[in-house]
Short mmCIF file of C-alpha atoms in Angstrom, two decimals:
data_model
loop_
_atom_site.label_atom_id
_atom_site.label_comp_id
_atom_site.label_asym_id
_atom_site.label_seq_id
_atom_site.Cartn_x
_atom_site.Cartn_y
_atom_site.Cartn_z
CA MET X 13 -24.08 -3.36 -3.16
CA ILE X 14 -23.04 -3.96 0.39
CA LEU X 15 -20.06 -2.19 2.16
CA TYR X 16 -18.73 -3.81 5.38
CA SER X 17 -17.85 -0.77 7.43
CA ASN X 18 -17.05 0.51 10.96
CA TRP X 19 -16.98 4.14 11.93
CA ARG X 20 -13.49 4.07 13.10
CA SER X 21 -11.79 2.39 9.99
CA LEU X 22 -9.94 4.85 7.93
CA ALA X 23 -9.53 2.34 5.12
CA THR X 24 -13.24 2.07 5.11
CA TYR X 25 -13.63 5.95 5.07
CA ARG X 26 -11.56 5.93 1.87
CA VAL X 27 -14.03 3.60 0.12
CA ARG X 28 -16.91 5.55 1.54
CA VAL X 29 -15.66 8.81 0.20
CA ALA X 30 -15.11 7.22 -3.40
CA LEU X 31 -18.72 5.76 -3.27
CA ALA X 32 -20.13 9.01 -2.27
CA LEU X 33 -18.18 11.06 -4.98
CA LYS X 34 -19.52 8.70 -7.60
CA GLY X 35 -22.92 9.08 -6.22
CA LEU X 36 -23.25 5.33 -5.17
CA GLN X 37 -25.19 4.39 -2.04
CA PRO X 38 -24.41 0.99 -0.85
CA GLU X 39 -26.19 -0.98 1.93
CA VAL X 40 -23.99 -0.48 4.94
CA VAL X 41 -23.29 -3.54 7.23
CA PRO X 42 -21.56 -2.63 10.38
CA VAL X 43 -18.72 -4.74 11.66
CA ASN X 44 -18.01 -4.38 15.29
CA LEU X 45 -14.25 -3.81 15.58
CA GLN X 46 -14.34 -3.41 19.41
CA ALA X 47 -15.64 -6.91 19.55
CA ASN X 48 -13.06 -8.23 17.08
CA GLU X 49 -16.08 -9.19 14.89
CA GLN X 50 -13.69 -8.75 11.82
CA ARG X 51 -11.45 -11.77 12.98
CA GLY X 52 -14.35 -14.02 13.48
CA VAL X 53 -15.30 -17.00 11.35
CA ALA X 54 -18.44 -15.25 9.94
CA PHE X 55 -16.60 -12.21 8.64
CA ARG X 56 -13.62 -14.18 7.52
CA ALA X 57 -15.99 -16.12 5.12
CA ILE X 58 -16.51 -12.56 3.48
CA ASN X 59 -12.95 -11.36 3.70
CA PRO X 60 -10.53 -14.14 4.59
CA GLN X 61 -7.95 -11.56 5.67
CA GLY X 62 -10.30 -10.45 8.48
CA VAL X 63 -9.81 -6.56 8.02
CA LEU X 64 -12.09 -3.84 6.72
CA PRO X 65 -13.23 -2.68 4.20
CA ALA X 66 -15.02 -5.28 2.10
CA LEU X 67 -17.37 -4.42 -0.65
CA ASP X 68 -19.80 -6.93 -2.25
CA ASP X 69 -20.76 -5.75 -5.73
CA GLY X 70 -22.02 -8.98 -7.10
CA GLN X 71 -18.59 -10.15 -8.46
CA GLY X 72 -18.93 -13.51 -6.70
CA PHE X 73 -16.77 -12.54 -3.90
CA ALA X 74 -16.43 -9.39 -1.72
CA LEU X 75 -13.77 -7.03 -2.82
CA PHE X 76 -10.93 -6.18 -0.34
CA GLN X 77 -8.15 -3.64 0.16
CA SER X 78 -9.26 -0.04 -0.02
CA LEU X 79 -7.14 0.96 -3.01
CA ALA X 80 -8.10 -2.15 -5.07
CA ILE X 81 -11.66 -1.33 -4.31
CA ILE X 82 -11.39 2.29 -5.43
CA GLU X 83 -9.71 1.17 -8.62
CA TYR X 84 -12.61 -1.31 -9.17
CA LEU X 85 -15.12 1.48 -8.54
CA GLU X 86 -13.14 3.73 -11.07
CA GLU X 87 -13.38 0.93 -13.61
CA ALA X 88 -17.00 -0.10 -13.04
CA TYR X 89 -18.40 3.40 -12.41
CA PRO X 90 -16.13 5.65 -14.38
CA GLU X 91 -18.08 9.02 -13.83
CA PRO X 92 -17.22 11.30 -12.03
CA THR X 93 -13.55 10.08 -12.23
CA LEU X 94 -11.31 9.76 -9.39
CA LEU X 95 -8.15 9.90 -11.46
CA PRO X 96 -6.93 12.65 -13.79
CA GLN X 97 -6.35 12.51 -17.43
CA GLY X 98 -2.83 11.83 -18.64
CA LEU X 99 -0.40 8.91 -17.82
CA GLY X 100 2.04 11.04 -15.74
CA ALA X 101 -0.79 12.79 -13.82
CA ARG X 102 -2.29 9.40 -13.10
CA ALA X 103 0.85 7.89 -11.94
CA ARG X 104 1.38 10.96 -9.66
CA VAL X 105 -2.13 10.62 -8.01
CA ARG X 106 -1.60 6.94 -7.52
CA GLY X 107 1.86 7.51 -6.07
CA ILE X 108 0.57 9.89 -3.38
CA ALA X 109 -2.27 7.61 -2.63
CA GLN X 110 0.37 4.79 -2.10
CA ILE X 111 2.52 6.84 0.15
CA VAL X 112 -0.39 7.13 2.46
CA CYS X 113 -1.82 3.55 2.06
CA SER X 114 1.56 1.71 1.64
CA ASP X 115 4.01 3.62 3.68
CA ALA X 116 2.07 5.31 6.50
CA HIS X 117 -1.30 3.86 7.51
CA PRO X 118 -0.04 0.31 7.82
CA LEU X 119 2.25 1.35 10.60
CA ILE X 120 -0.53 2.67 12.74
CA VAL X 121 -3.39 0.25 12.51
CA PRO X 122 -4.69 -1.43 15.75
CA ARG X 123 -3.14 -4.90 15.12
CA VAL X 124 0.34 -3.23 14.81
CA ARG X 125 -0.12 -0.99 17.84
CA GLU X 126 -1.33 -4.08 19.81
CA TYR X 127 1.67 -6.06 18.88
CA LEU X 128 4.07 -3.40 19.85
CA GLN X 129 2.49 -2.99 23.23
CA GLN X 130 1.59 -6.60 24.15
CA ASN X 131 4.33 -8.54 22.38
CA ALA X 132 7.35 -6.00 21.98
CA GLY X 133 6.84 -4.46 25.24
CA LEU X 134 6.46 -0.89 24.43
CA ASP X 135 4.60 1.27 26.87
CA GLU X 136 1.60 3.40 25.88
CA GLU X 137 3.83 6.50 25.39
CA ALA X 138 6.33 4.75 23.16
CA VAL X 139 3.52 3.38 21.05
CA LEU X 140 2.07 6.95 20.61
CA ALA X 141 5.58 8.26 19.67
CA TRP X 142 5.68 5.50 17.10
CA VAL X 143 2.39 6.64 15.81
CA HIS X 144 3.22 10.11 15.47
CA ARG X 145 6.52 9.48 14.04
CA SER X 146 4.83 7.37 11.37
CA LEU X 147 2.14 9.73 10.54
CA ARG X 148 4.56 12.82 10.28
CA THR X 149 7.06 10.96 8.14
CA GLY X 150 4.15 10.05 5.86
CA LEU X 151 2.73 13.49 5.70
CA HIS X 152 6.16 14.89 5.13
CA ALA X 153 6.42 12.76 2.07
CA VAL X 154 3.20 13.82 0.72
CA GLU X 155 3.77 17.59 1.50
CA ALA X 156 7.11 17.27 -0.48
CA GLN X 157 5.19 16.09 -3.61
CA LEU X 158 2.70 18.75 -3.13
CA ALA X 159 4.89 21.73 -2.51
CA GLY X 160 7.27 20.76 -5.21
CA SER X 161 4.91 20.09 -8.24
CA PRO X 162 3.22 22.60 -10.52
CA HIS X 163 0.39 20.15 -10.88
CA THR X 164 -0.92 20.78 -7.25
CA GLY X 165 -4.05 22.78 -7.39
CA ARG X 166 -7.05 23.33 -5.10
CA PHE X 167 -6.55 19.59 -4.60
CA CYS X 168 -3.51 17.19 -4.87
CA HIS X 169 -3.72 17.23 -8.60
CA GLY X 170 -5.48 20.15 -10.21
CA ASP X 171 -8.99 21.26 -9.11
CA GLN X 172 -11.00 17.99 -8.98
CA PRO X 173 -10.77 15.56 -6.01
CA THR X 174 -8.89 12.24 -6.95
CA VAL X 175 -7.92 9.21 -4.99
CA ALA X 176 -4.85 11.11 -3.66
CA ASP X 177 -7.18 13.57 -1.85
CA ILE X 178 -9.19 10.74 -0.42
CA CYS X 179 -6.10 9.18 0.95
CA LEU X 180 -4.65 12.50 2.23
CA ALA X 181 -7.86 13.22 4.09
CA SER X 182 -7.84 9.78 5.78
CA HIS X 183 -4.22 10.48 6.82
CA LEU X 184 -5.25 13.77 8.24
CA LEU X 185 -8.03 12.24 10.11
CA ALA X 186 -5.67 9.81 11.55
CA MET X 187 -3.53 12.74 12.81
CA GLN X 188 -6.64 14.36 14.48
CA PHE X 189 -7.49 11.19 16.09
CA PHE X 190 -3.96 10.72 17.55
CA LYS X 191 -3.60 14.54 18.31
CA CYS X 192 -0.50 14.61 16.01
CA ASP X 193 0.69 18.09 15.06
CA ALA X 194 0.19 18.86 11.31
CA THR X 195 0.59 22.75 11.40
CA ASP X 196 3.99 22.59 9.47
CA PHE X 197 2.17 20.92 6.45
CA PRO X 198 0.48 23.84 4.90
CA GLN X 199 -0.34 22.25 1.48
CA ALA X 200 -1.69 19.23 3.14
CA LEU X 201 -3.94 21.17 5.52
CA ARG X 202 -5.16 23.48 2.73
CA ILE X 203 -6.26 20.46 0.62
CA PHE X 204 -7.74 18.70 3.59
CA ALA X 205 -10.06 21.82 4.16
CA ALA X 206 -11.03 21.79 0.51
CA CYS X 207 -11.93 18.08 0.80
CA GLU X 208 -14.01 18.61 3.97
CA ALA X 209 -15.96 21.35 2.38
CA LEU X 210 -17.33 18.61 -0.15
CA ASP X 211 -20.33 16.85 0.83
CA ALA X 212 -18.92 13.46 -0.08
CA PHE X 213 -16.05 13.81 2.41
CA ALA X 214 -18.19 15.44 5.13
CA ALA X 215 -20.95 12.74 4.94
CA SER X 216 -18.21 9.98 5.12
CA HIS X 217 -16.45 11.30 8.38
CA PRO X 218 -16.05 8.68 10.87
CA LEU X 219 -18.00 10.59 13.34
CA ARG X 220 -21.06 10.65 11.23
CA GLN X 221 -21.18 6.95 10.98
CA PRO X 222 -23.46 4.54 12.92
CA GLY X 223 -21.97 3.63 16.25
CA ALA X 224 -19.51 6.55 16.33
CA PRO X 225 -19.00 8.51 19.55
CA GLU X 226 -19.74 12.19 19.58
CA THR X 227 -16.16 13.32 19.49
CA MET X 228 -12.87 11.50 18.83
CA MET G 26 13.76 5.41 -19.40
CA ILE G 27 15.82 5.52 -16.23
CA LEU G 28 15.11 3.21 -13.28
CA TYR G 29 16.83 4.30 -9.98
CA SER G 30 17.53 0.88 -8.31
CA ASN G 31 19.36 -0.97 -5.58
CA TRP G 32 19.80 -4.76 -5.56
CA ARG G 33 18.41 -4.96 -2.10
CA SER G 34 15.27 -2.99 -2.60
CA LEU G 35 12.21 -5.29 -2.95
CA ALA G 36 9.83 -2.54 -4.10
CA THR G 37 12.43 -1.91 -6.89
CA TYR G 38 12.47 -5.67 -7.59
CA ARG G 39 8.73 -5.50 -8.28
CA VAL G 40 9.24 -2.67 -10.86
CA ARG G 41 12.11 -4.67 -12.56
CA VAL G 42 9.77 -7.76 -12.93
CA ALA G 43 7.12 -5.60 -14.48
CA LEU G 44 9.65 -3.86 -16.92
CA ALA G 45 10.98 -7.33 -17.77
CA LEU G 46 7.60 -8.97 -18.27
CA LYS G 47 6.78 -6.19 -20.66
CA GLY G 48 10.01 -6.40 -22.52
CA LEU G 49 11.25 -2.97 -21.47
CA GLN G 50 14.90 -2.30 -20.83
CA PRO G 51 15.66 0.92 -18.85
CA GLU G 52 18.94 2.39 -18.06
CA VAL G 53 19.63 1.34 -14.46
CA VAL G 54 21.15 3.94 -12.21
CA PRO G 55 22.28 2.45 -8.80
CA VAL G 56 21.34 4.15 -5.60
CA ASN G 57 23.49 3.21 -2.63
CA LEU G 58 21.31 2.42 0.20
CA GLN G 59 24.26 1.37 2.52
CA ALA G 60 25.41 5.00 2.16
CA ASN G 61 21.99 6.35 2.61
CA GLU G 62 22.20 7.94 -0.93
CA GLN G 63 18.52 7.75 -1.23
CA ARG G 64 18.09 10.28 1.58
CA GLY G 65 20.45 12.89 0.17
CA VAL G 66 19.83 16.09 -1.50
CA ALA G 67 20.63 14.74 -5.13
CA PHE G 68 18.27 11.93 -4.90
CA ARG G 69 15.50 13.93 -3.14
CA ALA G 70 15.46 16.26 -6.33
CA ILE G 71 14.43 12.98 -8.08
CA ASN G 72 12.11 11.49 -5.58
CA PRO G 73 11.37 13.89 -2.74
CA GLN G 74 10.32 10.89 -0.51
CA GLY G 75 13.83 9.76 -0.41
CA VAL G 76 13.02 6.07 -1.15
CA LEU G 77 13.36 3.61 -4.04
CA PRO G 78 12.20 2.89 -6.58
CA ALA G 79 11.85 5.99 -9.02
CA LEU G 80 11.26 5.65 -12.72
CA ASP G 81 11.93 8.41 -15.11
CA ASP G 82 9.90 7.79 -18.30
CA GLY G 83 10.02 11.43 -19.75
CA GLN G 84 6.90 12.59 -17.77
CA GLY G 85 8.53 15.61 -16.44
CA PHE G 86 9.06 14.03 -13.00
CA ALA G 87 10.18 10.67 -11.75
CA LEU G 88 7.40 8.31 -10.98
CA PHE G 89 7.39 6.99 -7.51
CA GLN G 90 5.96 4.09 -5.36
CA SER G 91 6.15 0.58 -6.92
CA LEU G 92 2.44 -0.15 -7.47
CA ALA G 93 1.82 3.34 -8.93
CA ILE G 94 4.75 2.79 -11.39
CA ILE G 95 3.39 -0.61 -12.29
CA GLU G 96 0.02 0.76 -13.00
CA TYR G 97 1.57 3.43 -15.16
CA LEU G 98 3.46 0.77 -17.08
CA GLU G 99 0.22 -1.07 -17.50
CA GLU G 100 -1.32 1.98 -19.13
CA ALA G 101 1.60 3.18 -21.09
CA TYR G 102 2.76 -0.22 -22.37
CA PRO G 103 -0.43 -2.35 -22.27
CA GLU G 104 1.01 -5.57 -23.71
CA PRO G 105 1.61 -8.09 -22.27
CA THR G 106 -0.81 -7.16 -19.53
CA LEU G 107 -0.05 -7.49 -15.82
CA LEU G 108 -3.84 -7.34 -14.89
CA PRO G 109 -6.57 -9.88 -16.02
CA GLN G 110 -9.59 -9.19 -17.82
CA GLY G 111 -12.91 -8.59 -16.05
CA LEU G 112 -13.54 -6.10 -13.19
CA GLY G 113 -13.81 -8.56 -10.42
CA ALA G 114 -10.63 -10.31 -11.56
CA ARG G 115 -8.68 -7.00 -11.62
CA ALA G 116 -9.99 -6.12 -8.23
CA ARG G 117 -8.87 -9.59 -6.95
CA VAL G 118 -5.34 -9.10 -8.28
CA ARG G 119 -5.08 -5.65 -7.05
CA GLY G 120 -6.25 -6.62 -3.74
CA ILE G 121 -3.57 -9.33 -3.36
CA ALA G 122 -0.94 -6.94 -4.39
CA GLN G 123 -2.16 -4.38 -1.90
CA ILE G 124 -2.11 -7.04 0.97
CA VAL G 125 1.62 -7.35 0.27
CA CYS G 126 2.49 -3.72 -0.44
CA SER G 127 0.10 -1.98 1.95
CA ASP G 128 -0.16 -4.45 4.86
CA ALA G 129 3.09 -6.43 5.01
CA HIS G 130 6.06 -4.75 3.41
CA PRO G 131 5.85 -1.32 5.14
CA LEU G 132 6.25 -2.96 8.45
CA ILE G 133 9.72 -4.48 7.56
CA VAL G 134 11.55 -1.90 5.64
CA PRO G 135 14.89 -0.62 7.00
CA ARG G 136 13.63 2.74 8.18
CA VAL G 137 11.15 0.97 10.48
CA ARG G 138 13.52 -1.71 11.71
CA GLU G 139 15.92 1.16 12.57
CA TYR G 140 13.18 2.96 14.49
CA LEU G 141 12.29 0.15 16.49
CA GLN G 142 15.89 -0.76 17.33
CA GLN G 143 17.25 2.78 17.78
CA ASN G 144 14.24 4.67 19.16
CA ALA G 145 11.98 2.21 20.59
CA GLY G 146 14.62 0.12 22.18
CA LEU G 147 13.84 -3.18 20.75
CA ASP G 148 16.91 -5.60 20.63
CA GLU G 149 17.96 -7.39 17.54
CA GLU G 150 15.94 -10.54 18.51
CA ALA G 151 12.77 -8.62 19.03
CA VAL G 152 13.15 -6.78 15.73
CA LEU G 153 13.48 -10.08 13.96
CA ALA G 154 10.35 -11.38 15.71
CA TRP G 155 8.50 -8.32 14.62
CA VAL G 156 9.58 -9.02 11.06
CA HIS G 157 8.76 -12.64 10.97
CA ARG G 158 5.30 -11.98 12.55
CA SER G 159 4.66 -9.20 9.89
CA LEU G 160 5.83 -11.48 6.92
CA ARG G 161 3.75 -14.46 8.13
CA THR G 162 0.56 -12.53 8.82
CA GLY G 163 0.80 -10.98 5.41
CA LEU G 164 1.50 -14.35 3.82
CA HIS G 165 -1.38 -15.85 5.79
CA ALA G 166 -3.77 -13.26 4.23
CA VAL G 167 -2.55 -13.98 0.80
CA GLU G 168 -2.68 -17.75 1.31
CA ALA G 169 -6.28 -17.54 2.42
CA GLN G 170 -7.18 -15.72 -0.86
CA LEU G 171 -5.23 -18.21 -2.94
CA ALA G 172 -6.60 -21.34 -1.15
CA GLY G 173 -10.14 -20.22 -1.10
CA SER G 174 -10.70 -19.12 -4.66
CA PRO G 175 -11.54 -20.96 -7.78
CA HIS G 176 -9.74 -18.22 -9.79
CA THR G 177 -6.22 -19.46 -8.46
CA GLY G 178 -4.36 -21.11 -11.19
CA ARG G 179 -0.73 -21.69 -12.11
CA PHE G 180 -0.43 -18.09 -10.88
CA CYS G 181 -2.33 -16.03 -8.38
CA HIS G 182 -5.13 -15.43 -10.92
CA GLY G 183 -5.26 -17.92 -13.73
CA ASP G 184 -2.36 -19.03 -15.71
CA GLN G 185 -0.67 -15.79 -16.61
CA PRO G 186 1.60 -13.67 -14.24
CA THR G 187 0.10 -10.63 -12.80
CA VAL G 188 0.85 -7.83 -10.53
CA ALA G 189 -0.20 -10.08 -7.68
CA ASP G 190 2.49 -12.51 -8.54
CA ILE G 191 5.09 -9.86 -8.67
CA CYS G 192 4.07 -8.67 -5.20
CA LEU G 193 3.90 -12.19 -3.86
CA ALA G 194 7.38 -13.07 -5.26
CA SER G 195 8.90 -10.07 -3.55
CA HIS G 196 7.18 -11.07 -0.27
CA LEU G 197 8.77 -14.45 -0.48
CA LEU G 198 12.15 -13.13 -1.18
CA ALA G 199 11.70 -11.07 1.86
CA MET G 200 10.85 -14.27 3.75
CA GLN G 201 14.13 -15.93 2.33
CA PHE G 202 16.17 -12.89 3.31
CA PHE G 203 15.00 -12.98 6.86
CA LYS G 204 15.05 -16.77 7.11
CA CYS G 205 11.28 -16.74 7.87
CA ASP G 206 9.44 -20.15 7.55
CA ALA G 207 6.97 -20.33 4.82
CA THR G 208 6.64 -24.17 4.44
CA ASP G 209 2.95 -23.94 5.69
CA PHE G 210 1.87 -21.87 2.79
CA PRO G 211 1.82 -24.34 -0.08
CA GLN G 212 -0.11 -22.19 -2.56
CA ALA G 213 2.16 -19.29 -2.20
CA LEU G 214 5.23 -21.53 -2.57
CA ARG G 215 3.92 -23.36 -5.62
CA ILE G 216 3.14 -19.91 -7.25
CA PHE G 217 6.58 -18.49 -6.23
CA ALA G 218 8.27 -21.49 -7.98
CA ALA G 219 6.29 -20.87 -11.12
CA CYS G 220 7.42 -17.16 -11.03
CA GLU G 221 11.06 -18.07 -10.52
CA ALA G 222 10.86 -20.30 -13.49
CA LEU G 223 10.12 -17.20 -15.65
CA ASP G 224 13.04 -15.34 -17.07
CA ALA G 225 11.61 -11.91 -16.14
CA PHE G 226 11.58 -12.93 -12.43
CA ALA G 227 14.86 -14.77 -12.55
CA ALA G 228 16.71 -11.89 -14.20
CA SER G 229 15.27 -9.44 -11.68
CA HIS G 230 16.33 -11.26 -8.64
CA PRO G 231 18.15 -9.10 -6.12
CA LEU G 232 21.31 -11.33 -6.19
CA ARG G 233 21.57 -10.65 -9.95
CA GLN G 234 21.67 -6.90 -9.76
CA PRO G 235 24.89 -4.85 -9.81
CA GLY G 236 26.44 -4.50 -6.22
CA ALA G 237 24.65 -7.54 -4.78
CA PRO G 238 26.62 -10.06 -2.70
CA GLU G 239 26.92 -13.65 -3.84
CA THR G 240 24.37 -14.99 -1.27
CA MET G 241 21.77 -13.36 1.05
#
């Protein structure tokens, strides 16, 4: 199993955590985002979209898109599970994961920030305001789900980590990275702390990957 | 079963198609996006995020986020299936769906366009350029998957419609809506035509919903 990874990619962080929670140890092949290696011919032969992550698990092509990869891992390596029992519970967990991955994170990735600055003419401060607004709007939506539900436990759903926690943790890492205030989201912060206390999350942290700087 | 819907919401379109493919006929409750009803107190009691779609299927809370709802439908009402057999095949289909839902569509929703215009100071033309760029980049990524894979058939994966086709169709509807050229994406257009030939897609079309105008 080969994971194409970069310390900075939060979508790849999500896959790293899922792999770690399932006790899987892929070979890690670093892709140099600073040098735009992900957009080059060689990497596009692996993932035509030219983005991270990609996971080769012998299926004849490299798997792509973090949540699709995590659903694959869940089906291929079911234990321990990253989805709760019960149809409604699974829908709630997937819904929280999608708020992060489909509503918030896409707005702040490098290719979007670059477009806003280079093509749309926003200055650095306006781009940062955009990023903060996107991150806080996304976390507000997650916090509303967490605060309003009897199913919220030590983690987003009950007392075991799920794909919702993986996505929430990636979101809070983004907020740390962009120095975006999250202090008014107590449920999210509490659950993020519970995640960070687990080895699988801690070992997957961006700053603990090859090529990472000492601090963000 | 209650579907909270608006003719214009493409995320809701995706859920409508999935329901129709599975032969499910929910009660449809319209939510007035023009009047921002989705952001009001009454609707936030149904979906705290204040966005469409939401589906109440007696789980004690309304399901949210289109792909999470479709995964729920797949588990609760497995036939006909919207995911292919085989772990790699399912990962490919989910990956294509995620390219649309996690990389492209989030960039063009009304709340983002409003922010760019009202807060970031982009004029109408610059917002449209942003929308076109986002739509074409997303479709480029999907087309690369379709053109480069032996698994592409009449539909994105083989000859039965899956969640990938649902998402691709929603993407091409967005491109029609914003008058964005898609003629250089032949695989996507061919599959979109195959989708539109199916009753489930045709009946779910935005312009065939209550409150829709006669043309886009």
